[in-house]
Amino acid sequence: MIGRRTLIELLHIAAGVIGAAVIAYGAVWALPHAASPIWEVAFGMMAVIVFMGVRPLRMAWRADRNRHDPALRD
């Protein structure tokens, strides 16, 4: 079962990626002739969002794991 903290971090990452996609979609709608560069930058930003979420996700996963298994606590 996935822990509460881990789930929250996954939802934050998903919200960031979805938000970036929505903003990119709006930008492409406004400037259709620049669709290719807009999506390139958007995909790069989505990768950065996921990359920046890895550390908090690992910390949340450890916190959830340690909460359930007393033998693993520091």
N, C-alpha and C. Protein backbone atom coordinates (compact mmCIF):
# COMPACT_ATOMS: atom_id res chain seq x y z
N MET A 1 0.85 -1.19 0.00
CA MET A 1 0.00 0.00 0.00
C MET A 1 0.89 1.24 0.00
N ILE A 2 0.52 2.19 -0.78
CA ILE A 2 1.30 3.43 -0.87
C ILE A 2 0.96 4.32 0.32
N GLY A 3 2.00 4.93 0.89
CA GLY A 3 1.81 5.78 2.05
C GLY A 3 1.19 7.12 1.70
N ARG A 4 0.67 7.76 2.72
CA ARG A 4 0.00 9.05 2.53
C ARG A 4 0.96 10.11 2.02
N ARG A 5 2.14 10.20 2.63
CA ARG A 5 3.12 11.22 2.20
C ARG A 5 3.58 10.98 0.77
N THR A 6 3.82 9.73 0.45
CA THR A 6 4.25 9.38 -0.90
C THR A 6 3.17 9.73 -1.91
N LEU A 7 1.94 9.43 -1.59
CA LEU A 7 0.83 9.75 -2.49
C LEU A 7 0.71 11.25 -2.70
N ILE A 8 0.88 12.02 -1.64
CA ILE A 8 0.81 13.48 -1.75
C ILE A 8 1.92 14.00 -2.67
N GLU A 9 3.12 13.47 -2.53
CA GLU A 9 4.22 13.91 -3.40
C GLU A 9 3.97 13.53 -4.85
N LEU A 10 3.44 12.33 -5.08
CA LEU A 10 3.11 11.92 -6.45
C LEU A 10 2.04 12.83 -7.05
N LEU A 11 1.07 13.21 -6.23
CA LEU A 11 0.03 14.11 -6.72
C LEU A 11 0.59 15.50 -7.03
N HIS A 12 1.56 15.96 -6.22
CA HIS A 12 2.20 17.25 -6.51
C HIS A 12 2.94 17.21 -7.84
N ILE A 13 3.66 16.12 -8.08
CA ILE A 13 4.38 15.99 -9.35
C ILE A 13 3.38 15.96 -10.51
N ALA A 14 2.33 15.17 -10.35
CA ALA A 14 1.32 15.08 -11.42
C ALA A 14 0.67 16.43 -11.67
N ALA A 15 0.37 17.16 -10.61
CA ALA A 15 -0.25 18.48 -10.77
C ALA A 15 0.69 19.43 -11.50
N GLY A 16 1.98 19.37 -11.19
CA GLY A 16 2.95 20.22 -11.88
C GLY A 16 3.05 19.91 -13.36
N VAL A 17 3.09 18.62 -13.68
CA VAL A 17 3.18 18.21 -15.09
C VAL A 17 1.90 18.60 -15.84
N ILE A 18 0.76 18.36 -15.22
CA ILE A 18 -0.51 18.73 -15.86
C ILE A 18 -0.60 20.25 -16.04
N GLY A 19 -0.18 20.99 -15.02
CA GLY A 19 -0.18 22.45 -15.13
C GLY A 19 0.70 22.95 -16.25
N ALA A 20 1.89 22.35 -16.39
CA ALA A 20 2.78 22.74 -17.48
C ALA A 20 2.16 22.42 -18.84
N ALA A 21 1.49 21.28 -18.93
CA ALA A 21 0.84 20.91 -20.19
C ALA A 21 -0.30 21.86 -20.53
N VAL A 22 -1.07 22.26 -19.53
CA VAL A 22 -2.18 23.20 -19.77
C VAL A 22 -1.65 24.55 -20.22
N ILE A 23 -0.60 25.02 -19.58
CA ILE A 23 -0.01 26.30 -19.97
C ILE A 23 0.55 26.22 -21.39
N ALA A 24 1.22 25.11 -21.71
CA ALA A 24 1.76 24.94 -23.06
C ALA A 24 0.64 24.87 -24.09
N TYR A 25 -0.44 24.18 -23.75
CA TYR A 25 -1.58 24.10 -24.67
C TYR A 25 -2.15 25.49 -24.93
N GLY A 26 -2.26 26.29 -23.87
CA GLY A 26 -2.74 27.66 -24.04
C GLY A 26 -1.80 28.50 -24.89
N ALA A 27 -0.50 28.30 -24.70
CA ALA A 27 0.47 29.04 -25.50
C ALA A 27 0.41 28.63 -26.97
N VAL A 28 0.25 27.34 -27.21
CA VAL A 28 0.13 26.86 -28.60
C VAL A 28 -1.15 27.38 -29.23
N TRP A 29 -2.21 27.45 -28.46
CA TRP A 29 -3.46 27.99 -28.98
C TRP A 29 -3.29 29.46 -29.38
N ALA A 30 -2.54 30.21 -28.55
CA ALA A 30 -2.35 31.63 -28.82
C ALA A 30 -1.36 31.88 -29.96
N LEU A 31 -0.35 31.03 -30.07
CA LEU A 31 0.68 31.20 -31.11
C LEU A 31 0.87 29.88 -31.86
N PRO A 32 -0.05 29.51 -32.72
CA PRO A 32 0.04 28.20 -33.37
C PRO A 32 1.28 28.03 -34.25
N HIS A 33 1.81 29.11 -34.79
CA HIS A 33 3.00 28.99 -35.64
C HIS A 33 4.25 28.65 -34.83
N ALA A 34 4.20 28.79 -33.52
CA ALA A 34 5.34 28.48 -32.66
C ALA A 34 5.10 27.21 -31.84
N ALA A 35 4.26 26.33 -32.34
CA ALA A 35 3.88 25.13 -31.58
C ALA A 35 5.08 24.24 -31.26
N SER A 36 5.94 24.02 -32.22
CA SER A 36 7.07 23.11 -32.00
C SER A 36 8.00 23.59 -30.88
N PRO A 37 8.47 24.84 -30.92
CA PRO A 37 9.34 25.28 -29.82
C PRO A 37 8.62 25.34 -28.47
N ILE A 38 7.34 25.68 -28.50
CA ILE A 38 6.59 25.74 -27.24
C ILE A 38 6.54 24.36 -26.61
N TRP A 39 6.22 23.34 -27.40
CA TRP A 39 6.14 21.98 -26.85
C TRP A 39 7.51 21.47 -26.43
N GLU A 40 8.57 21.85 -27.15
CA GLU A 40 9.92 21.44 -26.74
C GLU A 40 10.25 21.98 -25.36
N VAL A 41 9.98 23.26 -25.16
CA VAL A 41 10.24 23.87 -23.85
C VAL A 41 9.33 23.25 -22.79
N ALA A 42 8.08 23.01 -23.14
CA ALA A 42 7.13 22.43 -22.18
C ALA A 42 7.58 21.04 -21.75
N PHE A 43 8.03 20.22 -22.70
CA PHE A 43 8.50 18.88 -22.33
C PHE A 43 9.75 18.96 -21.47
N GLY A 44 10.62 19.91 -21.77
CA GLY A 44 11.79 20.12 -20.92
C GLY A 44 11.39 20.52 -19.51
N MET A 45 10.42 21.41 -19.40
CA MET A 45 9.97 21.83 -18.07
C MET A 45 9.28 20.68 -17.33
N MET A 46 8.55 19.84 -18.05
CA MET A 46 7.93 18.69 -17.41
C MET A 46 8.99 17.74 -16.86
N ALA A 47 10.08 17.57 -17.61
CA ALA A 47 11.17 16.73 -17.13
C ALA A 47 11.81 17.34 -15.88
N VAL A 48 11.97 18.66 -15.88
CA VAL A 48 12.53 19.34 -14.70
C VAL A 48 11.60 19.18 -13.50
N ILE A 49 10.31 19.29 -13.71
CA ILE A 49 9.34 19.12 -12.63
C ILE A 49 9.46 17.73 -12.02
N VAL A 50 9.54 16.72 -12.88
CA VAL A 50 9.67 15.34 -12.38
C VAL A 50 11.00 15.19 -11.66
N PHE A 51 12.09 15.70 -12.24
CA PHE A 51 13.40 15.60 -11.62
C PHE A 51 13.43 16.27 -10.25
N MET A 52 12.83 17.45 -10.15
CA MET A 52 12.81 18.16 -8.87
C MET A 52 11.93 17.46 -7.84
N GLY A 53 11.01 16.63 -8.28
CA GLY A 53 10.14 15.92 -7.36
C GLY A 53 10.71 14.62 -6.84
N VAL A 54 11.84 14.18 -7.39
CA VAL A 54 12.40 12.89 -6.99
C VAL A 54 12.86 12.91 -5.53
N ARG A 55 13.60 13.91 -5.13
CA ARG A 55 14.11 13.95 -3.75
C ARG A 55 12.97 14.03 -2.73
N PRO A 56 12.01 14.94 -2.87
CA PRO A 56 10.90 14.94 -1.91
C PRO A 56 10.11 13.63 -1.93
N LEU A 57 10.01 13.01 -3.09
CA LEU A 57 9.31 11.73 -3.18
C LEU A 57 10.06 10.65 -2.41
N ARG A 58 11.37 10.61 -2.55
CA ARG A 58 12.17 9.63 -1.80
C ARG A 58 12.08 9.87 -0.31
N MET A 59 12.11 11.14 0.10
CA MET A 59 12.00 11.45 1.53
C MET A 59 10.64 11.03 2.07
N ALA A 60 9.59 11.27 1.31
CA ALA A 60 8.24 10.88 1.74
C ALA A 60 8.13 9.36 1.81
N TRP A 61 8.71 8.67 0.84
CA TRP A 61 8.66 7.22 0.83
C TRP A 61 9.37 6.65 2.06
N ARG A 62 10.55 7.21 2.37
CA ARG A 62 11.27 6.77 3.57
C ARG A 62 10.48 7.04 4.84
N ALA A 63 9.87 8.21 4.92
CA ALA A 63 9.08 8.55 6.11
C ALA A 63 7.91 7.59 6.27
N ASP A 64 7.24 7.27 5.18
CA ASP A 64 6.13 6.32 5.24
C ASP A 64 6.63 4.93 5.62
N ARG A 65 7.73 4.52 5.05
CA ARG A 65 8.29 3.19 5.34
C ARG A 65 8.71 3.09 6.80
N ASN A 66 9.38 4.13 7.31
CA ASN A 66 9.84 4.10 8.70
C ASN A 66 8.68 4.15 9.68
N ARG A 67 7.60 4.78 9.29
CA ARG A 67 6.44 4.85 10.17
C ARG A 67 5.82 3.47 10.36
N HIS A 68 5.86 2.64 9.33
CA HIS A 68 5.22 1.33 9.39
C HIS A 68 6.14 0.24 9.93
N ASP A 69 7.46 0.44 9.85
CA ASP A 69 8.40 -0.59 10.29
C ASP A 69 9.35 -0.01 11.33
N PRO A 70 9.09 -0.25 12.62
CA PRO A 70 9.94 0.34 13.67
C PRO A 70 11.39 -0.10 13.59
N ALA A 71 11.67 -1.25 12.99
CA ALA A 71 13.05 -1.73 12.89
C ALA A 71 13.88 -0.86 11.95
N LEU A 72 13.25 -0.12 11.06
CA LEU A 72 13.97 0.71 10.09
C LEU A 72 14.18 2.14 10.57
N ARG A 73 13.66 2.48 11.71
CA ARG A 73 13.80 3.87 12.20
C ARG A 73 15.25 4.17 12.54
N ASP A 74 15.61 5.43 12.41
CA ASP A 74 17.01 5.85 12.68
C ASP A 74 17.36 5.75 14.13
